[in-house]
Amino acid sequence: MEEQERDEVMAKYQVLADWIRQNIEDGMFRPGERLPSEQKFQEQFEVSRQTVRKALSVLEEAGILRSRQGSGTFVVDREAEEQRKGRRIAVVTTYVDNYIFPGIIRGIESTLSEQGFQMQLAFTGNRLWREAEVLRDLLTQDLRGLIIETTKSALPNPNLSLYRELMARGIPIVFLNSRYPELGDCPMVALRDEEAGYLAAKHLISCGHRRLGGLFKSDDGQGIRRYQGFMRGLWEAGIYDRERSMVWFDTEDAADFPGMERKLVDYLGSCSGILCYNDETAIKVMELLKRNGILVPEDISIVSVDDTELALRGNVGLTSVGHPKGRLGEKAAEVLLSMIKNGLPGEDFGFEARLSERDSVKKIW
C-alpha cells in the first residue's frame, strides 16, 4: 500500500513538472517571470505541497527554474544569465612566450575574439603549486570556460578537486596536449603523440638504423605516449634489446642538461639513431654530443618532435614530427565554444602526425 502511494506521488509530480515545462515552452510563463504560489498549484492540481515542491525541485535541478528565498520561484532567464556571466574564457598554459606556446595562444585568441569572447591568460611554469594558485583564482571569477594545458600530467595530481569544483559550477574545460585520466569527461585536443613516436621509429628503421635509443620526458603524458609509439615501432621491426638506450628526464632535469651529460653520452652515444622528446631537447643533445666528438648525422641520426623554427637553425636541419601549434589552439577554442553553445560534452580531437625530413638522419643501408 505504501509503495502504491509513493508511485501515485511520483506520477503526480511528474505531471505537474511536465505541465510547467510545456507552458514555459509555449510562452505562458516567460523568462524571468515568477510562477504562481505553491498553494495555487495545490488547488489547481489537487495535490499535496510535497508533490508541488518535488515538481519544482526537478525543474530547478534541470536549470529551468530558480527559487529565491522570500520571493518565490522564477523561470530562468538564460539570456540575462549569459550577460551576467560575461564572455571571458580563461586560457592556462605551462609557458607563454617561447617555443610552441605563442602559436597555440594566438590560435585560441583569434578564434575566441571572432565570436566576441575575451581571453584571460595565465601560465603555470609546469609547477603543481602554481597550477593550484591559478585554479583557486579562477574559482573566484565569472568565467564561461577554461582551456588549460596539464601540469606534469604523467604524475598523480593533487589539484583534481579544484578542477572538479570548476566543473560542478558548470564551467566547461578543454585540455591541451594531454589530460588527467581521472578527468576523462573533459575533452583533449592534442597531437597524436603515440603516432609521432611510431613515425619516428619507422623512419629511422627505414634508413637502416637498428641501434636505436631515445630521450623522453617522464612527467608529461606526451613523453609517455611518444615512448610507447617509438617502442611499438621497434618491436614491430624485431628490435627488442634497446631498453638501456631509453633515457628519461623530467622538468627539473630539463633546466640542467649539462648535469646529465655523462649519462646521455654513455646511454645514447653508442646508438646510430635516436628520437628526442622535442626540438628543444634535440638541439641541446646535438650540442652536448658535439662537445664529446659525436656529430649529427655522421655518427648519430636524430629525429625530434614539434617541427619548430629550432629545427631549421644551425648547419644541420632537424628531421621532426610537426606539432599543429596555431591549428591546435583554434581547434581547442572551437571545441570549447561548441560546449558553451550546446551545453553538451565536447569530444577529443587528435592531429595527425606528419614528418618533415631534413639533414639530421643519415641513410646507412
Tab-separated table of C-alpha atoms in Angstrom:
chain	number	residue	atom	x	y	z
A	1	MET	CA	0.000	0.000	0.000
A	2	GLU	CA	2.805	2.433	0.896
A	3	GLU	CA	4.568	1.602	-2.366
A	4	GLN	CA	1.401	2.345	-4.327
A	5	GLU	CA	1.087	5.746	-2.613
A	6	ARG	CA	4.692	6.583	-3.483
A	7	ASP	CA	4.031	5.698	-7.138
A	8	GLU	CA	0.990	7.965	-7.172
A	9	VAL	CA	3.021	10.867	-5.749
A	10	MET	CA	5.722	10.308	-8.353
A	11	ALA	CA	3.180	10.276	-11.156
A	12	LYS	CA	1.525	13.474	-9.903
A	13	TYR	CA	4.742	15.476	-9.512
A	14	GLN	CA	5.848	14.415	-12.998
A	15	VAL	CA	2.516	15.518	-14.471
A	16	LEU	CA	2.877	18.922	-12.811
A	17	ALA	CA	6.530	19.259	-13.843
A	18	ASP	CA	5.662	18.428	-17.459
A	19	TRP	CA	2.799	20.940	-17.411
A	20	ILE	CA	5.040	23.745	-16.141
A	21	ARG	CA	7.767	22.881	-18.651
A	22	GLN	CA	5.290	22.872	-21.545
A	23	ASN	CA	3.824	26.240	-20.504
A	24	ILE	CA	7.321	27.726	-20.407
A	25	GLU	CA	7.982	26.422	-23.922
A	26	ASP	CA	4.628	27.809	-25.109
A	27	GLY	CA	5.349	31.243	-23.615
A	28	MET	CA	2.705	31.140	-20.926
A	29	PHE	CA	5.445	31.595	-18.336
A	30	ARG	CA	8.112	33.944	-19.700
A	31	PRO	CA	11.847	34.137	-18.834
A	32	GLY	CA	12.322	35.922	-15.515
A	33	GLU	CA	8.628	35.628	-14.591
A	34	ARG	CA	7.553	34.411	-11.146
A	35	LEU	CA	5.434	31.251	-11.067
A	36	PRO	CA	2.134	31.003	-9.150
A	37	SER	CA	2.486	30.151	-5.465
A	38	GLU	CA	2.754	26.579	-4.229
A	39	GLN	CA	-0.742	26.903	-2.767
A	40	LYS	CA	-2.239	27.812	-6.163
A	41	PHE	CA	-0.608	24.763	-7.728
A	42	GLN	CA	-2.001	22.637	-4.881
A	43	GLU	CA	-5.504	23.899	-5.503
A	44	GLN	CA	-5.328	23.733	-9.303
A	45	PHE	CA	-3.938	20.188	-9.470
A	46	GLU	CA	-5.456	18.904	-6.213
A	47	VAL	CA	-2.105	17.636	-4.949
A	48	SER	CA	-0.112	17.924	-1.737
A	49	ARG	CA	2.507	20.573	-1.022
A	50	GLN	CA	5.093	17.755	-1.108
A	51	THR	CA	4.125	16.942	-4.696
A	52	VAL	CA	4.351	20.602	-5.763
A	53	ARG	CA	7.751	21.047	-4.168
A	54	LYS	CA	9.054	17.871	-5.795
A	55	ALA	CA	7.925	19.074	-9.239
A	56	LEU	CA	9.574	22.477	-8.740
A	57	SER	CA	12.744	20.844	-7.427
A	58	VAL	CA	13.049	18.640	-10.508
A	59	LEU	CA	12.771	21.656	-12.818
A	60	GLU	CA	15.241	23.629	-10.711
A	61	GLU	CA	17.787	20.828	-10.939
A	62	ALA	CA	17.297	20.875	-14.722
A	63	GLY	CA	18.150	24.598	-14.771
A	64	ILE	CA	14.670	25.619	-15.897
A	65	LEU	CA	13.532	27.257	-12.661
A	66	ARG	CA	15.302	29.106	-9.877
A	67	SER	CA	13.935	29.702	-6.374
A	68	ARG	CA	14.707	32.886	-4.438
A	69	GLN	CA	14.221	32.788	-0.705
A	70	GLY	CA	11.345	35.035	0.313
A	71	SER	CA	10.453	35.868	-3.295
A	72	GLY	CA	9.200	32.662	-4.895
A	73	THR	CA	10.158	30.546	-7.894
A	74	PHE	CA	11.109	32.095	-11.233
A	75	VAL	CA	11.619	30.922	-14.796
A	76	VAL	CA	15.315	31.097	-15.592
A	77	ASP	CA	16.148	33.946	-17.980
A	78	ARG	CA	19.019	32.365	-19.907
A	79	GLU	CA	19.810	35.462	-21.940
A	80	ALA	CA	20.110	37.599	-18.821
A	81	GLU	CA	22.260	34.947	-17.140
A	82	GLU	CA	24.545	34.799	-20.157
A	83	GLN	CA	25.039	38.555	-19.956
A	84	ARG	CA	25.788	38.361	-16.241
A	85	LYS	CA	28.353	35.649	-16.804
A	86	GLY	CA	30.243	37.834	-19.241
A	87	ARG	CA	32.258	36.494	-22.128
A	88	ARG	CA	35.602	35.679	-20.518
A	89	ILE	CA	37.493	32.475	-21.286
A	90	ALA	CA	40.487	31.536	-19.145
A	91	VAL	CA	43.471	30.097	-21.020
A	92	VAL	CA	46.247	28.492	-18.981
A	93	THR	CA	49.440	27.067	-20.490
A	94	THR	CA	52.643	25.817	-18.907
A	95	TYR	CA	54.674	28.533	-20.631
A	96	VAL	CA	53.678	31.630	-22.587
A	97	ASP	CA	56.330	33.457	-24.580
A	98	ASN	CA	58.535	30.821	-26.178
A	99	TYR	CA	58.667	27.643	-28.226
A	100	ILE	CA	55.244	26.352	-29.436
A	101	PHE	CA	53.171	28.380	-26.985
A	102	PRO	CA	52.832	31.751	-28.769
A	103	GLY	CA	51.360	29.939	-31.794
A	104	ILE	CA	48.886	27.977	-29.675
A	105	ILE	CA	47.795	31.103	-27.795
A	106	ARG	CA	47.361	33.122	-30.996
A	107	GLY	CA	45.174	30.363	-32.425
A	108	ILE	CA	42.969	30.358	-29.335
A	109	GLU	CA	42.721	34.148	-29.142
A	110	SER	CA	41.817	34.649	-32.790
A	111	THR	CA	39.014	32.069	-32.660
A	112	LEU	CA	37.581	33.372	-29.376
A	113	SER	CA	37.686	37.019	-30.451
A	114	GLU	CA	35.858	36.226	-33.697
A	115	GLN	CA	32.950	35.003	-31.553
A	116	GLY	CA	33.049	38.003	-29.212
A	117	PHE	CA	34.817	36.296	-26.299
A	118	GLN	CA	37.727	37.670	-24.308
A	119	MET	CA	40.788	35.625	-23.389
A	120	GLN	CA	42.288	35.773	-19.906
A	121	LEU	CA	45.802	34.298	-19.940
A	122	ALA	CA	47.844	32.654	-17.175
A	123	PHE	CA	50.712	30.158	-17.014
A	124	THR	CA	51.906	27.529	-14.536
A	125	GLY	CA	55.584	27.068	-15.381
A	126	ASN	CA	54.739	23.330	-15.267
A	127	ARG	CA	54.613	23.574	-11.457
A	128	LEU	CA	51.792	21.959	-9.476
A	129	TRP	CA	51.780	24.619	-6.761
A	130	ARG	CA	51.402	27.303	-9.419
A	131	GLU	CA	48.585	25.366	-11.103
A	132	ALA	CA	46.790	25.286	-7.735
A	133	GLU	CA	47.163	29.071	-7.347
A	134	VAL	CA	45.774	29.699	-10.820
A	135	LEU	CA	42.787	27.371	-10.330
A	136	ARG	CA	41.911	28.890	-6.945
A	137	ASP	CA	41.968	32.339	-8.512
A	138	LEU	CA	39.706	31.186	-11.359
A	139	LEU	CA	37.195	29.857	-8.834
A	140	THR	CA	36.666	33.439	-7.615
A	141	GLN	CA	35.799	34.718	-11.090
A	142	ASP	CA	32.879	34.639	-13.507
A	143	LEU	CA	34.099	32.505	-16.407
A	144	ARG	CA	32.389	30.970	-19.414
A	145	GLY	CA	35.012	28.282	-19.897
A	146	LEU	CA	38.592	27.117	-19.412
A	147	ILE	CA	41.239	25.923	-21.879
A	148	ILE	CA	44.204	24.561	-19.959
A	149	GLU	CA	47.413	22.660	-20.560
A	150	THR	CA	48.034	19.974	-17.988
A	151	THR	CA	50.867	20.264	-15.462
A	152	LYS	CA	53.072	17.157	-15.185
A	153	SER	CA	50.213	15.052	-16.499
A	154	ALA	CA	52.103	11.760	-16.156
A	155	LEU	CA	52.215	12.165	-12.357
A	156	PRO	CA	49.454	11.986	-9.713
A	157	ASN	CA	47.866	15.420	-9.481
A	158	PRO	CA	46.847	16.962	-6.109
A	159	ASN	CA	44.702	19.626	-7.777
A	160	LEU	CA	41.931	17.426	-9.161
A	161	SER	CA	39.432	18.649	-6.535
A	162	LEU	CA	39.877	22.207	-7.846
A	163	TYR	CA	39.096	21.043	-11.371
A	164	ARG	CA	36.041	19.170	-10.130
A	165	GLU	CA	34.829	22.293	-8.330
A	166	LEU	CA	35.071	24.267	-11.575
A	167	MET	CA	33.154	21.518	-13.378
A	168	ALA	CA	30.495	21.481	-10.633
A	169	ARG	CA	29.955	25.186	-11.274
A	170	GLY	CA	29.127	24.418	-14.896
A	171	ILE	CA	32.413	25.720	-16.338
A	172	PRO	CA	33.374	23.593	-19.364
A	173	ILE	CA	37.042	22.575	-19.564
A	174	VAL	CA	39.173	21.633	-22.584
A	175	PHE	CA	42.661	20.203	-22.094
A	176	LEU	CA	45.623	20.983	-24.359
A	177	ASN	CA	48.304	18.425	-25.356
A	178	SER	CA	47.470	15.937	-22.598
A	179	ARG	CA	44.880	15.212	-19.878
A	180	TYR	CA	44.474	13.904	-16.372
A	181	PRO	CA	42.958	10.387	-16.712
A	182	GLU	CA	40.716	10.990	-13.691
A	183	LEU	CA	39.010	13.853	-15.564
A	184	GLY	CA	38.197	11.884	-18.681
A	185	ASP	CA	34.886	13.715	-19.139
A	186	CYS	CA	36.839	16.802	-20.231
A	187	PRO	CA	37.878	16.680	-23.907
A	188	MET	CA	41.520	16.880	-25.010
A	189	VAL	CA	42.938	18.482	-28.156
A	190	ALA	CA	46.431	17.219	-28.943
A	191	LEU	CA	48.934	15.880	-31.419
A	192	ARG	CA	48.659	12.111	-31.754
A	193	ASP	CA	51.815	11.629	-29.731
A	194	GLU	CA	51.992	7.847	-29.879
A	195	GLU	CA	51.690	8.092	-33.641
A	196	ALA	CA	54.528	10.652	-33.627
A	197	GLY	CA	56.856	8.258	-31.781
A	198	TYR	CA	55.899	5.397	-34.060
A	199	LEU	CA	56.509	7.504	-37.170
A	200	ALA	CA	59.975	8.481	-35.894
A	201	ALA	CA	60.907	4.835	-35.262
A	202	LYS	CA	59.701	3.728	-38.704
A	203	HIS	CA	61.693	6.488	-40.397
A	204	LEU	CA	64.942	5.655	-38.618
A	205	ILE	CA	64.485	1.955	-39.315
A	206	SER	CA	63.710	2.632	-42.977
A	207	CYS	CA	67.044	4.478	-43.213
A	208	GLY	CA	68.873	1.385	-41.967
A	209	HIS	CA	69.198	2.157	-38.259
A	210	ARG	CA	68.746	-0.607	-35.680
A	211	ARG	CA	70.929	0.596	-32.801
A	212	LEU	CA	68.194	2.949	-31.636
A	213	GLY	CA	67.617	4.967	-28.484
A	214	GLY	CA	65.537	7.849	-27.230
A	215	LEU	CA	65.233	10.741	-24.803
A	216	PHE	CA	61.773	11.101	-23.270
A	217	LYS	CA	60.128	13.359	-20.696
A	218	SER	CA	58.893	11.320	-17.755
A	219	ASP	CA	56.474	13.737	-16.054
A	220	ASP	CA	54.372	14.729	-19.079
A	221	GLY	CA	51.857	12.482	-20.810
A	222	GLN	CA	53.251	13.453	-24.204
A	223	GLY	CA	56.610	11.904	-23.325
A	224	ILE	CA	54.989	8.659	-22.194
A	225	ARG	CA	52.922	8.359	-25.386
A	226	ARG	CA	55.858	9.183	-27.676
A	227	TYR	CA	57.889	6.476	-25.954
A	228	GLN	CA	55.040	3.975	-26.368
A	229	GLY	CA	54.798	4.681	-30.092
A	230	PHE	CA	58.572	4.546	-30.548
A	231	MET	CA	58.818	1.177	-28.782
A	232	ARG	CA	55.930	-0.196	-30.809
A	233	GLY	CA	57.834	0.671	-33.977
A	234	LEU	CA	60.973	-1.052	-32.693
A	235	TRP	CA	59.182	-4.202	-31.619
A	236	GLU	CA	57.340	-4.478	-34.936
A	237	ALA	CA	60.776	-4.458	-36.593
A	238	GLY	CA	62.046	-7.179	-34.256
A	239	ILE	CA	64.273	-4.808	-32.267
A	240	TYR	CA	63.859	-5.904	-28.644
A	241	ASP	CA	67.164	-5.086	-26.936
A	242	ARG	CA	67.216	-1.282	-26.756
A	243	GLU	CA	65.711	-0.560	-23.332
A	244	ARG	CA	69.047	0.572	-21.877
A	245	SER	CA	69.221	3.254	-24.566
A	246	MET	CA	65.945	4.861	-23.494
A	247	VAL	CA	66.779	7.840	-21.255
A	248	TRP	CA	64.218	9.690	-19.146
A	249	PHE	CA	64.303	13.261	-17.822
A	250	ASP	CA	61.804	15.486	-16.008
A	251	THR	CA	61.048	19.210	-15.730
A	252	GLU	CA	63.827	19.736	-13.189
A	253	ASP	CA	66.387	17.860	-15.312
A	254	ALA	CA	65.464	19.981	-18.336
A	255	ALA	CA	66.860	23.044	-16.546
A	256	ASP	CA	70.260	21.334	-16.165
A	257	PHE	CA	71.106	19.255	-19.237
A	258	PRO	CA	74.856	19.707	-18.706
A	259	GLY	CA	74.385	17.836	-15.428
A	260	MET	CA	73.109	14.864	-17.452
A	261	GLU	CA	75.976	14.976	-19.962
A	262	ARG	CA	77.831	11.858	-18.835
A	263	LYS	CA	74.642	9.802	-18.669
A	264	LEU	CA	73.451	10.961	-22.092
A	265	VAL	CA	76.786	10.229	-23.739
A	266	ASP	CA	77.021	6.810	-22.082
A	267	TYR	CA	73.467	5.743	-22.933
A	268	LEU	CA	72.939	7.418	-26.324
A	269	GLY	CA	76.469	7.712	-27.714
A	270	SER	CA	76.542	4.113	-28.915
A	271	CYS	CA	73.287	4.480	-30.853
A	272	SER	CA	73.162	5.118	-34.584
A	273	GLY	CA	69.770	6.852	-34.327
A	274	ILE	CA	67.673	8.430	-31.569
A	275	LEU	CA	64.321	10.121	-31.015
A	276	CYS	CA	64.368	13.262	-28.847
A	277	TYR	CA	61.275	14.338	-26.920
A	278	ASN	CA	61.102	17.645	-28.815
A	279	ASP	CA	63.167	20.106	-30.879
A	280	GLU	CA	64.311	21.970	-27.787
A	281	THR	CA	65.885	18.873	-26.239
A	282	ALA	CA	67.230	17.734	-29.612
A	283	ILE	CA	69.235	20.951	-30.022
A	284	LYS	CA	70.701	20.553	-26.535
A	285	VAL	CA	71.582	16.926	-27.221
A	286	MET	CA	73.270	17.833	-30.512
A	287	GLU	CA	75.427	20.437	-28.754
A	288	LEU	CA	76.264	18.028	-25.943
A	289	LEU	CA	77.220	15.213	-28.330
A	290	LYS	CA	79.349	17.566	-30.412
A	291	ARG	CA	81.349	18.516	-27.313
A	292	ASN	CA	82.097	14.832	-26.940
A	293	GLY	CA	83.188	14.348	-30.560
A	294	ILE	CA	79.914	12.786	-31.746
A	295	LEU	CA	78.487	14.503	-34.820
A	296	VAL	CA	74.982	14.613	-36.349
A	297	PRO	CA	74.292	12.960	-38.760
A	298	GLU	CA	77.761	11.491	-39.442
A	299	ASP	CA	77.916	9.499	-36.186
A	300	ILE	CA	74.342	9.589	-34.932
A	301	SER	CA	70.984	10.446	-36.522
A	302	ILE	CA	68.290	12.385	-34.694
A	303	VAL	CA	64.530	12.734	-35.095
A	304	SER	CA	62.575	15.103	-32.859
A	305	VAL	CA	59.014	16.313	-32.386
A	306	ASP	CA	57.290	19.706	-32.824
A	307	ASP	CA	58.967	20.980	-36.027
A	308	THR	CA	59.522	24.492	-34.687
A	309	GLU	CA	61.872	27.148	-36.009
A	310	LEU	CA	64.587	25.487	-33.913
A	311	ALA	CA	64.546	22.608	-36.399
A	312	LEU	CA	65.818	24.997	-39.075
A	313	ARG	CA	68.639	26.588	-37.087
A	314	GLY	CA	72.289	25.674	-37.417
A	315	ASN	CA	74.085	23.754	-40.129
A	316	VAL	CA	72.021	20.592	-39.718
A	317	GLY	CA	68.256	20.805	-40.163
A	318	LEU	CA	66.300	18.554	-37.807
A	319	THR	CA	64.028	15.853	-39.133
A	320	SER	CA	60.983	16.470	-36.939
A	321	VAL	CA	57.356	15.426	-36.495
A	322	GLY	CA	55.217	18.553	-36.701
A	323	HIS	CA	53.102	19.938	-33.867
A	324	PRO	CA	49.931	21.748	-35.075
A	325	LYS	CA	50.569	24.820	-32.834
A	326	GLY	CA	48.141	27.510	-34.044
A	327	ARG	CA	45.712	24.976	-35.505
A	328	LEU	CA	45.653	23.177	-32.164
A	329	GLY	CA	44.760	26.437	-30.423
A	330	GLU	CA	41.996	27.146	-32.916
A	331	LYS	CA	40.538	23.659	-32.538
A	332	ALA	CA	40.620	23.820	-28.725
A	333	ALA	CA	38.689	27.104	-28.849
A	334	GLU	CA	36.171	25.638	-31.311
A	335	VAL	CA	35.563	22.629	-29.058
A	336	LEU	CA	35.035	24.862	-26.015
A	337	LEU	CA	32.690	27.254	-27.851
A	338	SER	CA	30.613	24.309	-29.028
A	339	MET	CA	30.338	23.058	-25.427
A	340	ILE	CA	29.217	26.518	-24.281
A	341	LYS	CA	26.669	26.883	-27.073
A	342	ASN	CA	25.144	23.414	-26.927
A	343	GLY	CA	25.578	22.630	-23.246
A	344	LEU	CA	26.911	19.199	-24.223
A	345	PRO	CA	30.203	17.400	-23.503
A	346	GLY	CA	32.971	18.016	-26.027
A	347	GLU	CA	34.878	15.370	-27.968
A	348	ASP	CA	38.598	14.658	-28.140
A	349	PHE	CA	40.477	15.703	-31.252
A	350	GLY	CA	43.878	14.369	-32.301
A	351	PHE	CA	46.013	15.907	-35.038
A	352	GLU	CA	47.694	13.525	-37.457
A	353	ALA	CA	51.456	13.153	-37.022
A	354	ARG	CA	53.477	14.186	-40.089
A	355	LEU	CA	57.227	14.001	-40.519
A	356	SER	CA	59.360	16.752	-42.116
A	357	GLU	CA	62.589	15.189	-43.394
A	358	ARG	CA	65.808	17.190	-43.199
A	359	ASP	CA	69.534	16.505	-42.778
A	360	SER	CA	69.719	15.066	-39.251
A	361	VAL	CA	69.035	11.466	-40.377
A	362	LYS	CA	71.679	9.594	-42.364
A	363	LYS	CA	70.803	6.645	-44.572
A	364	ILE	CA	73.133	3.741	-43.747
A	365	TRP	CA	71.772	0.865	-45.798
